[in-house]
């Protein structure tokens, strides 16, 4: 069965600092997908990124960047020059096959607090 | 652009009562998922619909839970004889199957927070 571990339960930094959220996964599948979602206090999960197992290129989107390393089964997320609006719970997720689709297996989440 | 909507946003009920939640997916999304999230945890998969067909159910979904998606549009999740352990956030997500891809991105609604007293 798939498993996702987010060892950092809570992180607190001062605004403008860089911060990295760790994600380690376990799977026996050769083809799989990894995701990051953001959950602000309002509760809605906001999609950030999807990465498939064949694409190990790092991705950058504005202040966000993702480092995917199959050798260590990790998919880490870095926020550069953090802002107060980045405060939220962040979830890493791994796809697991369903009948004709995929379900998401989530980690426990990392609560990120950016202090002004 | 209308996202996934859920109703109600909050529900407080007494133990033993029945409750029903509704999810309206993004229009034209043919896949719909229900997840449950308890405090301090990540969401856990409950069930999945492709159009109107319920194709998968988690063992978390006891026989007190039932979900429907008539006509492949909105979905309802009913919990009968609620228990205090049912207190959680119930999240709905939808996605569109794309040809050439083995998976798709799930977009989540704001959730229904259930409190069972």
Tab-separated table of C-alpha atoms in Angstrom, chain B residues 40 53 103:
chain	number	residue	atom	x	y	z
B	40	UNK	CA	-4.716	16.997	12.527
B	53	UNK	CA	-21.559	4.466	-11.119
B	103	UNK	CA	-4.553	10.002	-13.803
